[in-house]
Amino acid sequence: MTWRLPPRWVRRVVLAPAIVALAVLLVPTSLMLVLLVLGAVTWALPGRLRIPRALWMASFYVLWDAACLVALLGLWIGSGFGWAIHRPAFERAHYRLARRMLQVLFWQVRWTLRLRIDIVDADLGTVLTGQPIVVASRHAGPGDSFILVHALLNWFDREPRIVLKDTLQWDPAIDVLLNRLPTQFITPRKARRDGSPGLAAAVGDLADGLGPRGALLIFPEGGNFTPRRRRARIDALRREGRDELVVQAEQMTNVMAPHAGGVLSALDEAPDAGVVFVGHTGLDRLVTVHDIWRELPMDKRIVMKGWSVAPADVPRDRDAAEEWLFASWLRIDEWIEQNEPPVAGTASESRPAAVAAGAGPDVASADLGAPGDGRAPTDG
């Protein structure tokens, strides 16, 4: 079942104030104190106390969301009650707010859930500095979009433009913040209004005017990987008569065949942009709510790998570009196969993390960052 997104006025007048009110109620209660103590205990007892960890993170997220909403209200007032909210100075202010809020969020995630992110080769766009980039990432598990936006903002000093599902607007802070920044929320085709622009055209509009620090982030699979969605995508390609792409899609066992329209439209509108393909492991088995609950507390290591392509090496013929995209996605699939973390209880789980992931000295351990720490990871 898909929860239909309420109108914007409902989200602003009902949902956002409700989050702030809930945060105000949480702060003085004894429950918050208890959660604080239990949260500290989880640090000493990794792998245990699932319920306290989950309650603590949920409570912290409510407070985090409310703090972000209060800061956004301040920016709205400071812009002349919204009069100048989309001017460049206020856009930069919103990016600074997003940068700071994600630093705080991931500091807490690291402390409570003991999450570690390693970047293989530290090549997530660093070789394309001073140029706009299109970041095309696999989509698997909860929170990977948060992680990538955090990386682009705080480690690589980018100003991301994001393509993501419209249902994320259920979160009041994400709703308000991203509707003030260059963002394209994707509505399922059956829920779109008549005459609304298609996905490819909308992504192309978002890529228009991408500056030297700009990064358009897109997930070409269109959703988190599941075996059912993978098979449905292959069947759709077969119905379209794309037999050569079906062959490649059937070789991909860890990712779904990408939808090319959005990526290619972005590259048409930003011909001077390089491309960074991103694969990651560590969240793969978190598909359902039951999976997430089973894996809590997380104590996980996420490994990310980026492949950079200079603008001159991006194919411009549409058919060649689509085949290039599929070949790049197949490379991501092969890398995931080689670096997928072991299932709990296997012999390989006892190996050191870097060895188990097939990583050597080219792995950069990315500190998720304490508040105020926006440094990029360095090669190890």
Coordinates of C-alpha atoms in Angstrom, one line a residue:
M1 CA 0.0 0.0 0.0
T2 CA 1.2 3.5 -0.9
W3 CA 0.4 6.4 1.5
R4 CA -0.9 9.2 -0.6
L5 CA 1.0 12.5 0.1
P6 CA -1.3 15.1 1.6
P7 CA -1.5 18.6 0.1
R8 CA 1.3 21.1 0.9
W9 CA -0.9 23.2 3.2
V10 CA -1.6 20.2 5.3
R11 CA 2.1 19.3 5.6
R12 CA 2.9 22.9 6.6
V13 CA 0.0 23.6 8.9
V14 CA -0.5 20.2 10.5
L15 CA 2.6 17.9 10.2
A16 CA 5.4 20.4 10.8
P17 CA 3.8 22.0 13.9
A18 CA 3.0 18.5 15.2
I19 CA 6.7 17.5 15.0
V20 CA 7.8 20.6 16.9
A21 CA 5.1 20.1 19.5
L22 CA 6.1 16.5 20.0
A23 CA 9.8 17.5 20.4
V24 CA 8.7 20.1 23.1
L25 CA 6.9 17.4 24.9
L26 CA 9.8 14.9 24.7
V27 CA 12.5 17.3 26.1
P28 CA 11.3 17.7 29.7
T29 CA 10.0 14.2 30.2
S30 CA 11.6 11.5 32.2
L31 CA 11.5 9.2 29.2
M32 CA 14.1 11.4 27.5
L33 CA 16.4 11.0 30.5
V34 CA 15.9 7.3 30.5
L35 CA 16.6 7.0 26.8
L36 CA 19.7 9.1 27.3
V37 CA 21.1 6.7 29.9
L38 CA 20.2 3.7 27.9
G39 CA 21.7 5.2 24.8
A40 CA 25.0 5.6 26.6
V41 CA 24.8 2.0 27.8
T42 CA 24.4 0.8 24.2
W43 CA 27.8 2.2 23.4
A44 CA 29.4 -0.1 25.9
L45 CA 27.3 -3.0 24.8
P46 CA 27.4 -3.2 21.0
G47 CA 25.1 -5.6 19.4
R48 CA 22.6 -5.5 22.2
L49 CA 19.6 -3.5 23.6
R50 CA 17.7 -3.3 20.4
I51 CA 14.6 -1.6 21.8
P52 CA 16.5 1.2 23.7
R53 CA 18.6 2.0 20.6
A54 CA 15.5 2.2 18.4
L55 CA 13.6 4.3 20.9
W56 CA 16.6 6.6 21.4
M57 CA 17.2 7.1 17.6
A58 CA 13.4 7.7 17.0
S59 CA 13.3 10.3 19.8
F60 CA 16.5 12.0 18.6
Y61 CA 15.2 12.1 15.1
V62 CA 12.1 13.9 16.3
L63 CA 14.2 16.5 18.0
W64 CA 16.5 16.8 15.0
D65 CA 13.6 17.3 12.7
A66 CA 12.1 19.9 15.0
A67 CA 15.4 21.8 15.3
C68 CA 15.7 21.9 11.6
L69 CA 12.1 23.2 11.2
V70 CA 12.8 26.0 13.7
A71 CA 16.0 27.0 11.8
L72 CA 14.0 26.9 8.5
L73 CA 11.4 29.2 10.0
G74 CA 14.2 31.6 11.0
L75 CA 15.5 31.6 7.4
W76 CA 12.0 32.2 6.1
I77 CA 11.5 35.2 8.4
G78 CA 15.0 36.5 7.6
S79 CA 14.2 36.3 3.8
G80 CA 11.3 38.7 4.3
F81 CA 8.7 36.1 5.1
G82 CA 9.7 34.1 2.0
W83 CA 10.1 37.1 -0.3
A84 CA 13.8 36.3 -1.1
I85 CA 13.8 32.7 -0.1
H86 CA 15.0 31.4 -3.5
R87 CA 17.7 34.0 -4.0
P88 CA 21.4 32.8 -4.2
A89 CA 22.3 34.0 -0.7
F90 CA 19.5 32.1 0.9
E91 CA 20.1 29.1 -1.2
R92 CA 23.6 29.0 0.1
A93 CA 22.3 29.5 3.6
H94 CA 20.0 26.4 3.2
Y95 CA 22.9 24.3 1.9
R96 CA 24.9 25.4 5.0
L97 CA 22.0 24.4 7.2
A98 CA 21.7 21.0 5.5
R99 CA 25.4 20.5 5.9
R100 CA 25.3 21.2 9.6
M101 CA 22.2 19.1 10.3
L102 CA 23.6 16.1 8.5
Q103 CA 26.8 16.4 10.5
V104 CA 24.8 16.2 13.7
L105 CA 22.5 13.4 12.4
F106 CA 25.4 11.2 11.3
W107 CA 27.4 11.9 14.5
Q108 CA 24.4 10.4 16.4
V109 CA 24.1 7.5 14.0
R110 CA 27.7 6.7 14.5
W111 CA 27.4 6.9 18.3
T112 CA 24.2 4.9 18.7
L113 CA 24.2 2.5 15.7
R114 CA 27.9 2.2 15.4
L115 CA 27.8 2.8 11.6
R116 CA 31.0 3.1 9.7
I117 CA 31.4 4.2 6.1
D118 CA 34.5 3.3 4.0
I119 CA 35.1 4.7 0.6
V120 CA 37.2 2.5 -1.7
D121 CA 39.9 4.4 -3.7
A122 CA 38.4 7.7 -2.3
D123 CA 37.1 8.3 -5.9
L124 CA 33.6 9.6 -5.4
G125 CA 34.1 12.6 -7.6
T126 CA 37.4 14.0 -6.2
V127 CA 39.0 13.8 -9.7
L128 CA 36.3 16.0 -11.1
T129 CA 36.8 19.0 -8.8
G130 CA 35.8 22.3 -10.3
Q131 CA 33.4 20.6 -12.7
P132 CA 29.7 19.8 -12.4
I133 CA 28.9 16.1 -12.0
V134 CA 26.0 13.7 -12.3
V135 CA 26.1 11.1 -9.6
A136 CA 24.2 7.9 -10.5
S137 CA 24.0 5.5 -7.6
R138 CA 22.5 2.1 -6.9
H139 CA 19.5 2.2 -4.6
A140 CA 19.4 -0.4 -1.8
G141 CA 18.5 -0.3 1.8
P142 CA 17.2 2.6 4.0
G143 CA 19.1 5.8 4.3
D144 CA 21.5 5.5 1.3
S145 CA 20.2 8.8 -0.1
F146 CA 21.0 10.4 3.2
I147 CA 24.5 9.0 3.2
L148 CA 25.2 10.2 -0.3
V149 CA 23.9 13.7 0.3
H150 CA 26.0 13.8 3.5
A151 CA 29.1 12.7 1.5
L152 CA 28.5 15.3 -1.3
L153 CA 27.9 18.2 1.1
N154 CA 30.4 17.5 3.9
W155 CA 33.2 15.4 2.3
F156 CA 33.3 16.7 -1.3
D157 CA 32.0 20.3 -0.9
R158 CA 29.3 19.9 -3.4
E159 CA 25.8 21.5 -3.7
P160 CA 23.6 18.6 -4.6
R161 CA 20.4 18.7 -6.6
I162 CA 18.5 15.6 -5.8
V163 CA 16.0 13.3 -7.6
L164 CA 14.0 11.4 -5.1
K165 CA 10.5 10.0 -4.3
D166 CA 7.7 12.4 -3.4
T167 CA 6.8 10.3 -0.4
L168 CA 9.9 11.6 1.5
Q169 CA 7.9 14.8 1.9
W170 CA 6.0 13.1 4.7
D171 CA 9.1 14.1 6.7
P172 CA 8.4 17.9 7.5
A173 CA 12.0 19.0 7.7
I174 CA 12.9 17.2 4.4
D175 CA 9.7 18.6 2.8
V176 CA 10.4 22.2 3.7
L177 CA 14.2 22.2 3.1
L178 CA 14.3 20.4 -0.2
N179 CA 11.4 22.4 -1.6
R180 CA 13.6 25.5 -1.1
L181 CA 16.5 23.8 -2.9
P182 CA 16.8 22.5 -6.4
T183 CA 15.1 19.2 -6.1
Q184 CA 12.9 17.0 -8.3
F185 CA 10.4 14.9 -6.3
I186 CA 9.2 11.9 -8.4
T187 CA 5.5 11.0 -8.4
P188 CA 4.5 7.5 -9.6
R189 CA 3.1 7.6 -13.1
K190 CA -0.4 6.5 -12.1
A191 CA -0.5 9.3 -9.5
R192 CA 0.7 12.1 -11.8
R193 CA -1.7 14.8 -12.9
D194 CA -2.6 14.9 -16.6
G195 CA -0.2 17.1 -18.5
S196 CA 2.6 16.8 -15.9
P197 CA 6.1 16.6 -17.4
G198 CA 7.6 13.1 -17.6
L199 CA 10.5 12.0 -15.4
A200 CA 13.2 12.5 -18.1
A201 CA 12.1 16.1 -18.9
A202 CA 11.9 17.0 -15.2
V203 CA 15.4 15.7 -14.5
G204 CA 16.7 17.6 -17.5
D205 CA 15.2 20.8 -16.1
L206 CA 16.9 20.1 -12.8
A207 CA 20.3 19.7 -14.5
D208 CA 20.0 22.9 -16.4
G209 CA 22.5 25.5 -15.1
L210 CA 24.5 23.0 -13.0
G211 CA 27.5 25.0 -11.7
P212 CA 31.1 24.0 -11.0
R213 CA 30.2 22.8 -7.4
G214 CA 26.9 21.3 -8.6
A215 CA 26.1 17.6 -8.3
L216 CA 22.9 16.1 -9.6
L217 CA 22.2 12.9 -7.6
I218 CA 19.9 10.3 -9.2
F219 CA 19.1 6.7 -8.6
P220 CA 18.4 5.2 -12.1
E221 CA 16.9 2.0 -10.7
G222 CA 13.9 4.0 -9.5
G223 CA 13.6 2.2 -6.2
N224 CA 15.3 -0.1 -3.8
F225 CA 16.4 -3.4 -5.2
T226 CA 14.2 -6.4 -4.7
P227 CA 14.2 -9.6 -6.7
R228 CA 10.6 -9.0 -7.8
R229 CA 11.4 -5.5 -9.1
R230 CA 14.5 -6.8 -10.9
R231 CA 12.4 -9.4 -12.7
A232 CA 9.7 -6.8 -13.6
R233 CA 12.3 -4.5 -15.1
I234 CA 13.8 -7.3 -17.3
D235 CA 10.3 -8.2 -18.4
A236 CA 9.6 -4.6 -19.4
L237 CA 12.8 -4.5 -21.5
R238 CA 11.8 -7.7 -23.2
R239 CA 8.3 -6.3 -24.0
E240 CA 10.0 -3.2 -25.5
G241 CA 12.1 -5.5 -27.8
R242 CA 15.4 -4.4 -26.2
D243 CA 17.0 -7.9 -26.4
E244 CA 20.6 -6.6 -26.2
L245 CA 19.8 -4.9 -22.9
V246 CA 17.9 -7.9 -21.6
V247 CA 21.0 -9.9 -21.9
Q248 CA 22.9 -7.4 -19.7
A249 CA 20.1 -7.0 -17.3
E250 CA 19.8 -10.7 -16.7
Q251 CA 23.5 -10.8 -15.7
M252 CA 22.9 -8.3 -13.0
T253 CA 21.9 -10.2 -9.8
N254 CA 22.5 -7.4 -7.2
V255 CA 21.1 -4.4 -9.0
M256 CA 18.1 -3.7 -11.2
A257 CA 18.6 -2.5 -14.8
P258 CA 18.7 1.3 -14.8
H259 CA 16.1 3.6 -16.4
A260 CA 18.2 5.6 -18.8
G261 CA 15.9 8.5 -19.5
G262 CA 16.7 10.7 -16.5
V263 CA 20.4 10.2 -16.6
L264 CA 20.7 10.9 -20.3
S265 CA 18.4 14.0 -20.1
A266 CA 20.6 15.4 -17.3
L267 CA 23.7 14.9 -19.5
D268 CA 22.0 16.6 -22.5
E269 CA 21.2 19.6 -20.3
A270 CA 24.7 19.6 -18.7
P271 CA 27.1 18.6 -21.4
D272 CA 30.1 19.8 -19.4
A273 CA 29.3 17.5 -16.5
G274 CA 31.3 14.5 -15.6
V275 CA 29.6 11.3 -14.3
V276 CA 30.3 9.4 -11.1
F277 CA 28.8 5.9 -10.8
V278 CA 28.4 4.8 -7.1
G279 CA 28.0 1.3 -5.7
H280 CA 27.8 0.4 -2.1
T281 CA 27.3 -2.6 0.2
G282 CA 26.2 -3.0 3.7
L283 CA 22.5 -2.1 3.5
D284 CA 21.6 -4.8 0.9
R285 CA 19.6 -7.1 3.1
L286 CA 17.5 -4.3 4.7
V287 CA 14.5 -4.5 2.4
T288 CA 11.4 -4.9 4.7
V289 CA 10.6 -3.5 8.1
H290 CA 11.2 -7.0 9.5
D291 CA 14.7 -7.0 8.0
I292 CA 15.5 -3.6 9.5
W293 CA 14.3 -4.7 12.9
R294 CA 16.2 -8.0 12.7
E295 CA 19.4 -6.1 11.9
L296 CA 19.1 -3.6 14.8
P297 CA 21.3 -2.6 16.5
M298 CA 23.2 -2.1 13.2
D299 CA 26.9 -2.2 14.1
K300 CA 27.5 -2.1 10.3
R301 CA 30.2 -1.2 7.8
I302 CA 29.1 0.4 4.6
V303 CA 31.6 0.3 1.7
M304 CA 31.2 2.8 -1.1
K305 CA 33.0 2.8 -4.4
G306 CA 32.9 5.5 -7.1
W307 CA 33.9 5.4 -10.7
S308 CA 34.5 8.8 -12.3
V309 CA 34.0 9.5 -16.0
A310 CA 35.3 12.8 -17.6
P311 CA 32.9 14.8 -19.7
A312 CA 34.9 14.0 -22.9
D313 CA 34.5 10.3 -22.3
V314 CA 30.7 10.3 -21.9
P315 CA 29.0 9.0 -25.1
R316 CA 26.7 11.5 -26.8
D317 CA 24.8 9.2 -29.2
R318 CA 21.7 8.1 -27.3
D319 CA 21.9 4.4 -28.1
A320 CA 25.6 4.3 -27.3
A321 CA 25.0 6.2 -24.1
E322 CA 22.3 3.8 -23.0
E323 CA 24.5 0.8 -23.7
W324 CA 27.3 2.6 -21.8
L325 CA 25.0 3.1 -18.8
F326 CA 24.0 -0.6 -18.7
A327 CA 27.7 -1.6 -19.0
S328 CA 28.5 0.7 -16.1
W329 CA 25.7 -0.8 -14.0
L330 CA 26.9 -4.3 -14.8
R331 CA 30.3 -3.2 -13.4
I332 CA 28.6 -2.0 -10.2
D333 CA 26.9 -5.4 -10.0
E334 CA 30.2 -7.2 -10.3
W335 CA 31.8 -5.1 -7.7
I336 CA 29.0 -5.7 -5.3
E337 CA 29.3 -9.4 -5.9
Q338 CA 33.0 -9.3 -4.9
N339 CA 32.5 -7.0 -1.9
E340 CA 29.1 -8.0 -0.4
P341 CA 29.5 -8.4 3.4
P342 CA 29.3 -12.0 4.7
V343 CA 26.0 -13.3 6.1
A344 CA 26.0 -13.3 9.9
G345 CA 27.5 -16.5 11.3
T346 CA 29.7 -17.4 8.3
A347 CA 33.4 -18.1 8.7
S348 CA 34.4 -15.1 6.7
E349 CA 32.7 -12.8 9.3
S350 CA 35.6 -13.2 11.6
R351 CA 38.1 -11.7 9.2
P352 CA 39.1 -8.1 9.6
A353 CA 36.6 -5.7 8.0
A354 CA 38.9 -4.4 5.3
V355 CA 40.1 -7.9 4.3
A356 CA 36.5 -9.3 4.3
A357 CA 35.5 -6.6 1.9
G358 CA 38.4 -7.2 -0.4
A359 CA 39.8 -3.8 0.4
G360 CA 43.4 -2.9 0.7
P361 CA 45.3 0.3 1.5
D362 CA 43.1 2.2 -1.0
V363 CA 40.2 2.2 1.5
A364 CA 39.5 5.6 3.1
S365 CA 37.7 5.2 6.4
A366 CA 35.1 8.0 6.5
D367 CA 34.5 9.4 9.9
L368 CA 30.8 10.2 9.9
G369 CA 31.7 13.4 11.6
A370 CA 31.2 15.0 15.0
P371 CA 29.3 18.3 14.9
G372 CA 31.4 20.9 13.2
D373 CA 33.6 18.3 11.5
G374 CA 33.0 18.5 7.8
R375 CA 36.4 17.2 6.6
A376 CA 36.6 14.9 3.7
P377 CA 38.0 11.4 4.1
T378 CA 41.7 11.0 3.3
D379 CA 43.5 8.0 1.8
G380 CA 44.5 5.5 4.4

